[in-house]
PDB file of C-alpha atoms in Angstrom:
ATOM      1  CA  MET A  20     133.852  68.936  75.984  1.00 47.00           C
ATOM      2  CA  THR A  21     135.900  70.048  73.234  1.00 56.00           C
ATOM      3  CA  THR A  22     139.329  71.670  73.951  1.00 78.00           C
ATOM      4  CA  LEU A  23     138.503  74.719  72.228  1.00 90.00           C
ATOM      5  CA  PRO A  24     138.400  77.934  74.582  1.00 94.00           C
ATOM      6  CA  PRO A  25     134.840  79.372  75.077  1.00 95.00           C
ATOM      7  CA  ASP A  26     135.252  82.336  72.850  1.00 96.00           C
ATOM      8  CA  GLN A  27     136.187  80.225  69.945  1.00 97.00           C
ATOM      9  CA  ILE A  28     133.165  77.921  70.750  1.00 96.00           C
ATOM     10  CA  PHE A  29     131.003  81.028  70.915  1.00 97.00           C
ATOM     11  CA  LEU A  30     132.093  82.047  67.296  1.00 97.00           C
ATOM     12  CA  ALA A  31     131.727  78.609  66.010  1.00 97.00           C
ATOM     13  CA  TYR A  32     128.132  78.521  67.113  1.00 97.00           C
ATOM     14  CA  LEU A  33     127.281  82.141  66.666  1.00 98.00           C
ATOM     15  CA  ALA A  34     125.127  81.518  63.534  1.00 98.00           C
ATOM     16  CA  HIS A  35     123.138  78.857  65.164  1.00 98.00           C
ATOM     17  CA  ILE A  36     122.721  81.314  68.497  1.00 98.00           C
ATOM     18  CA  GLU A  37     121.352  84.083  65.991  1.00 98.00           C
ATOM     19  CA  ARG A  38     118.943  81.658  64.121  1.00 98.00           C
ATOM     20  CA  VAL A  39     117.507  80.409  67.380  1.00 98.00           C
ATOM     21  CA  ALA A  40     117.057  83.954  68.701  1.00 98.00           C
ATOM     22  CA  ALA A  41     115.532  85.234  65.412  1.00 98.00           C
ATOM     23  CA  HIS A  42     113.293  82.419  65.236  1.00 97.00           C
ATOM     24  CA  ALA A  43     111.832  82.978  68.526  1.00 97.00           C
ATOM     25  CA  CYS A  44     111.241  86.573  67.806  1.00 96.00           C
ATOM     26  CA  ARG A  45     109.448  85.704  64.546  1.00 95.00           C
ATOM     27  CA  GLN A  46     106.968  83.407  66.344  1.00 93.00           C
ATOM     28  CA  LYS A  47     106.032  86.225  68.543  1.00 90.00           C
ATOM     29  CA  GLY A  48     105.739  88.753  65.797  1.00 90.00           C
ATOM     30  CA  PHE A  49     108.530  91.166  66.865  1.00 93.00           C
ATOM     31  CA  SER A  50     109.610  93.802  64.492  1.00 94.00           C
ATOM     32  CA  ARG A  51     113.038  93.751  62.839  1.00 96.00           C
ATOM     33  CA  GLU A  52     114.398  96.353  65.594  1.00 96.00           C
ATOM     34  CA  GLU A  53     113.023  94.342  68.312  1.00 95.00           C
ATOM     35  CA  THR A  54     114.439  91.168  66.867  1.00 97.00           C
ATOM     36  CA  GLU A  55     117.923  92.692  66.477  1.00 97.00           C
ATOM     37  CA  ASP A  56     117.710  93.852  70.117  1.00 97.00           C
ATOM     38  CA  PHE A  57     117.062  90.338  71.394  1.00 97.00           C
ATOM     39  CA  VAL A  58     119.666  88.776  69.324  1.00 98.00           C
ATOM     40  CA  SER A  59     122.259  91.083  70.604  1.00 97.00           C
ATOM     41  CA  MET A  60     121.222  90.893  74.100  1.00 97.00           C
ATOM     42  CA  ALA A  61     121.211  87.078  73.957  1.00 97.00           C
ATOM     43  CA  LYS A  62     124.683  87.072  72.665  1.00 98.00           C
ATOM     44  CA  CYS A  63     125.738  89.446  75.471  1.00 97.00           C
ATOM     45  CA  LYS A  64     124.249  87.099  77.983  1.00 96.00           C
ATOM     46  CA  ILE A  65     126.287  84.217  76.716  1.00 97.00           C
ATOM     47  CA  ILE A  66     129.445  86.190  76.530  1.00 97.00           C
ATOM     48  CA  GLU A  67     129.085  87.848  80.003  1.00 96.00           C
ATOM     49  CA  ASP A  68     131.017  86.675  82.845  1.00 96.00           C
ATOM     50  CA  ASP A  69     133.731  85.324  80.459  1.00 95.00           C
ATOM     51  CA  TYR A  70     131.462  83.117  78.624  1.00 96.00           C
ATOM     52  CA  ALA A  71     130.059  81.513  81.813  1.00 96.00           C
ATOM     53  CA  THR A  72     126.886  80.021  79.856  1.00 96.00           C
ATOM     54  CA  ILE A  73     129.593  77.967  77.647  1.00 96.00           C
ATOM     55  CA  ARG A  74     131.684  77.033  80.651  1.00 95.00           C
ATOM     56  CA  LYS A  75     128.593  75.657  82.527  1.00 95.00           C
ATOM     57  CA  TYR A  76     127.854  73.068  79.532  1.00 95.00           C
ATOM     58  CA  LYS A  77     127.896  69.568  81.029  1.00 92.00           C
ATOM     59  CA  GLU A  78     127.729  67.478  77.992  1.00 91.00           C
ATOM     60  CA  LYS A  79     124.266  65.979  78.895  1.00 93.00           C
ATOM     61  CA  SER A  80     123.186  66.929  75.238  1.00 94.00           C
ATOM     62  CA  THR A  81     124.898  68.311  72.125  1.00 96.00           C
ATOM     63  CA  LEU A  82     126.417  71.702  72.668  1.00 96.00           C
ATOM     64  CA  LYS A  83     123.958  72.931  69.639  1.00 97.00           C
ATOM     65  CA  THR A  84     120.916  71.585  71.661  1.00 97.00           C
ATOM     66  CA  TYR A  85     122.231  73.144  75.032  1.00 97.00           C
ATOM     67  CA  LEU A  86     122.639  76.570  73.309  1.00 97.00           C
ATOM     68  CA  THR A  87     119.193  76.303  71.744  1.00 98.00           C
ATOM     69  CA  VAL A  88     117.592  75.855  75.160  1.00 97.00           C
ATOM     70  CA  VAL A  89     119.633  78.550  76.671  1.00 97.00           C
ATOM     71  CA  VAL A  90     118.531  81.016  74.143  1.00 98.00           C
ATOM     72  CA  GLN A  91     114.865  79.832  74.214  1.00 97.00           C
ATOM     73  CA  LYS A  92     115.006  80.227  78.056  1.00 97.00           C
ATOM     74  CA  ARG A  93     116.847  83.873  77.655  1.00 97.00           C
ATOM     75  CA  PHE A  94     113.815  84.510  75.088  1.00 96.00           C
ATOM     76  CA  GLN A  95     111.041  83.711  77.847  1.00 94.00           C
ATOM     77  CA  ASP A  96     112.782  85.842  80.414  1.00 94.00           C
ATOM     78  CA  HIS A  97     112.832  88.684  77.969  1.00 94.00           C
ATOM     79  CA  LEU A  98     109.124  88.133  77.286  1.00 90.00           C
ATOM     80  CA  ASN A  99     108.521  88.055  81.179  1.00 88.00           C
ATOM     81  CA  HIS A 100     110.553  91.300  81.402  1.00 88.00           C
ATOM     82  CA  LEU A 101     108.459  93.051  78.553  1.00 85.00           C
ATOM     83  CA  TRP A 102     105.057  91.897  79.413  1.00 78.00           C
ATOM     84  CA  GLY A 103     105.056  90.345  82.899  1.00 80.00           C
ATOM     85  CA  LYS A 104     104.013  86.728  83.676  1.00 81.00           C
ATOM     86  CA  TRP A 105     100.826  86.020  82.499  1.00 81.00           C
ATOM     87  CA  ARG A 106      98.033  84.770  84.816  1.00 87.00           C
ATOM     88  CA  PRO A 107      94.485  84.228  83.794  1.00 91.00           C
ATOM     89  CA  SER A 108      91.986  86.875  85.021  1.00 91.00           C
ATOM     90  CA  GLU A 109      89.512  85.887  87.866  1.00 94.00           C
ATOM     91  CA  GLU A 110      86.697  86.182  85.280  1.00 94.00           C
ATOM     92  CA  ALA A 111      88.322  83.698  83.017  1.00 94.00           C
ATOM     93  CA  LYS A 112      88.878  81.296  85.870  1.00 94.00           C
ATOM     94  CA  ARG A 113      85.297  81.552  87.065  1.00 95.00           C
ATOM     95  CA  LEU A 114      84.010  81.004  83.389  1.00 95.00           C
ATOM     96  CA  GLY A 115      86.270  77.746  82.925  1.00 95.00           C
ATOM     97  CA  PRO A 116      88.975  76.294  80.744  1.00 94.00           C
ATOM     98  CA  LEU A 117      87.919  77.643  77.516  1.00 94.00           C
ATOM     99  CA  ALA A 118      87.736  81.198  78.721  1.00 94.00           C
ATOM    100  CA  ILE A 119      91.234  80.734  80.267  1.00 94.00           C
ATOM    101  CA  GLN A 120      92.379  79.705  76.788  1.00 94.00           C
ATOM    102  CA  LEU A 121      90.909  82.727  75.235  1.00 94.00           C
ATOM    103  CA  ASP A 122      92.344  84.943  77.909  1.00 93.00           C
ATOM    104  CA  ARG A 123      95.909  83.693  77.276  1.00 90.00           C
ATOM    105  CA  LEU A 124      95.622  84.036  73.344  1.00 92.00           C
ATOM    106  CA  LEU A 125      94.323  87.609  73.792  1.00 91.00           C
ATOM    107  CA  HIS A 126      96.458  88.805  76.629  1.00 87.00           C
ATOM    108  CA  ARG A 127      99.746  86.667  76.757  1.00 83.00           C
ATOM    109  CA  ASP A 128      99.992  85.803  73.033  1.00 83.00           C
ATOM    110  CA  ARG A 129      98.392  89.079  71.863  1.00 83.00           C
ATOM    111  CA  LEU A 130      96.363  87.734  69.080  1.00 90.00           C
ATOM    112  CA  THR A 131      93.442  89.714  67.777  1.00 93.00           C
ATOM    113  CA  LEU A 132      89.948  88.292  68.718  1.00 94.00           C
ATOM    114  CA  ALA A 133      89.358  86.803  65.127  1.00 95.00           C
ATOM    115  CA  GLU A 134      92.936  85.113  65.480  1.00 94.00           C
ATOM    116  CA  ALA A 135      92.223  83.643  68.896  1.00 93.00           C
ATOM    117  CA  CYS A 136      88.708  82.329  67.976  1.00 93.00           C
ATOM    118  CA  GLU A 137      90.358  80.742  64.904  1.00 93.00           C
ATOM    119  CA  THR A 138      93.108  79.128  67.094  1.00 92.00           C
ATOM    120  CA  LEU A 139      90.272  77.870  69.462  1.00 92.00           C
ATOM    121  CA  LEU A 140      88.469  76.319  66.517  1.00 91.00           C
ATOM    122  CA  THR A 141      91.401  74.567  65.141  1.00 86.00           C
TER     123      THR A 141
END
């Protein structure tokens, strides 16, 4: 790994971290305030414990790829915290795979019925 201290690495990749976090939020339709909150939280998580996330980097990929995955996993944790883990309803399980997909689109992805039907058609 580079000889830079973790805080300088963080600053060097700060714009990338912010872009990845904001992109994840846009994909789920977060408001500007929700996006700002998550971006801040993601940065704090990377900084916490004296940049432990950066110090754990093992050079199995590029640092940029590693940080992308870290932010994406933090986002999934954030969604689980907000909404809980999604599981298909018993009724959807009984009705089969198409009903499970519809249930996922409506409840986990929070699409409208029209959006969910369009997604299933395409």
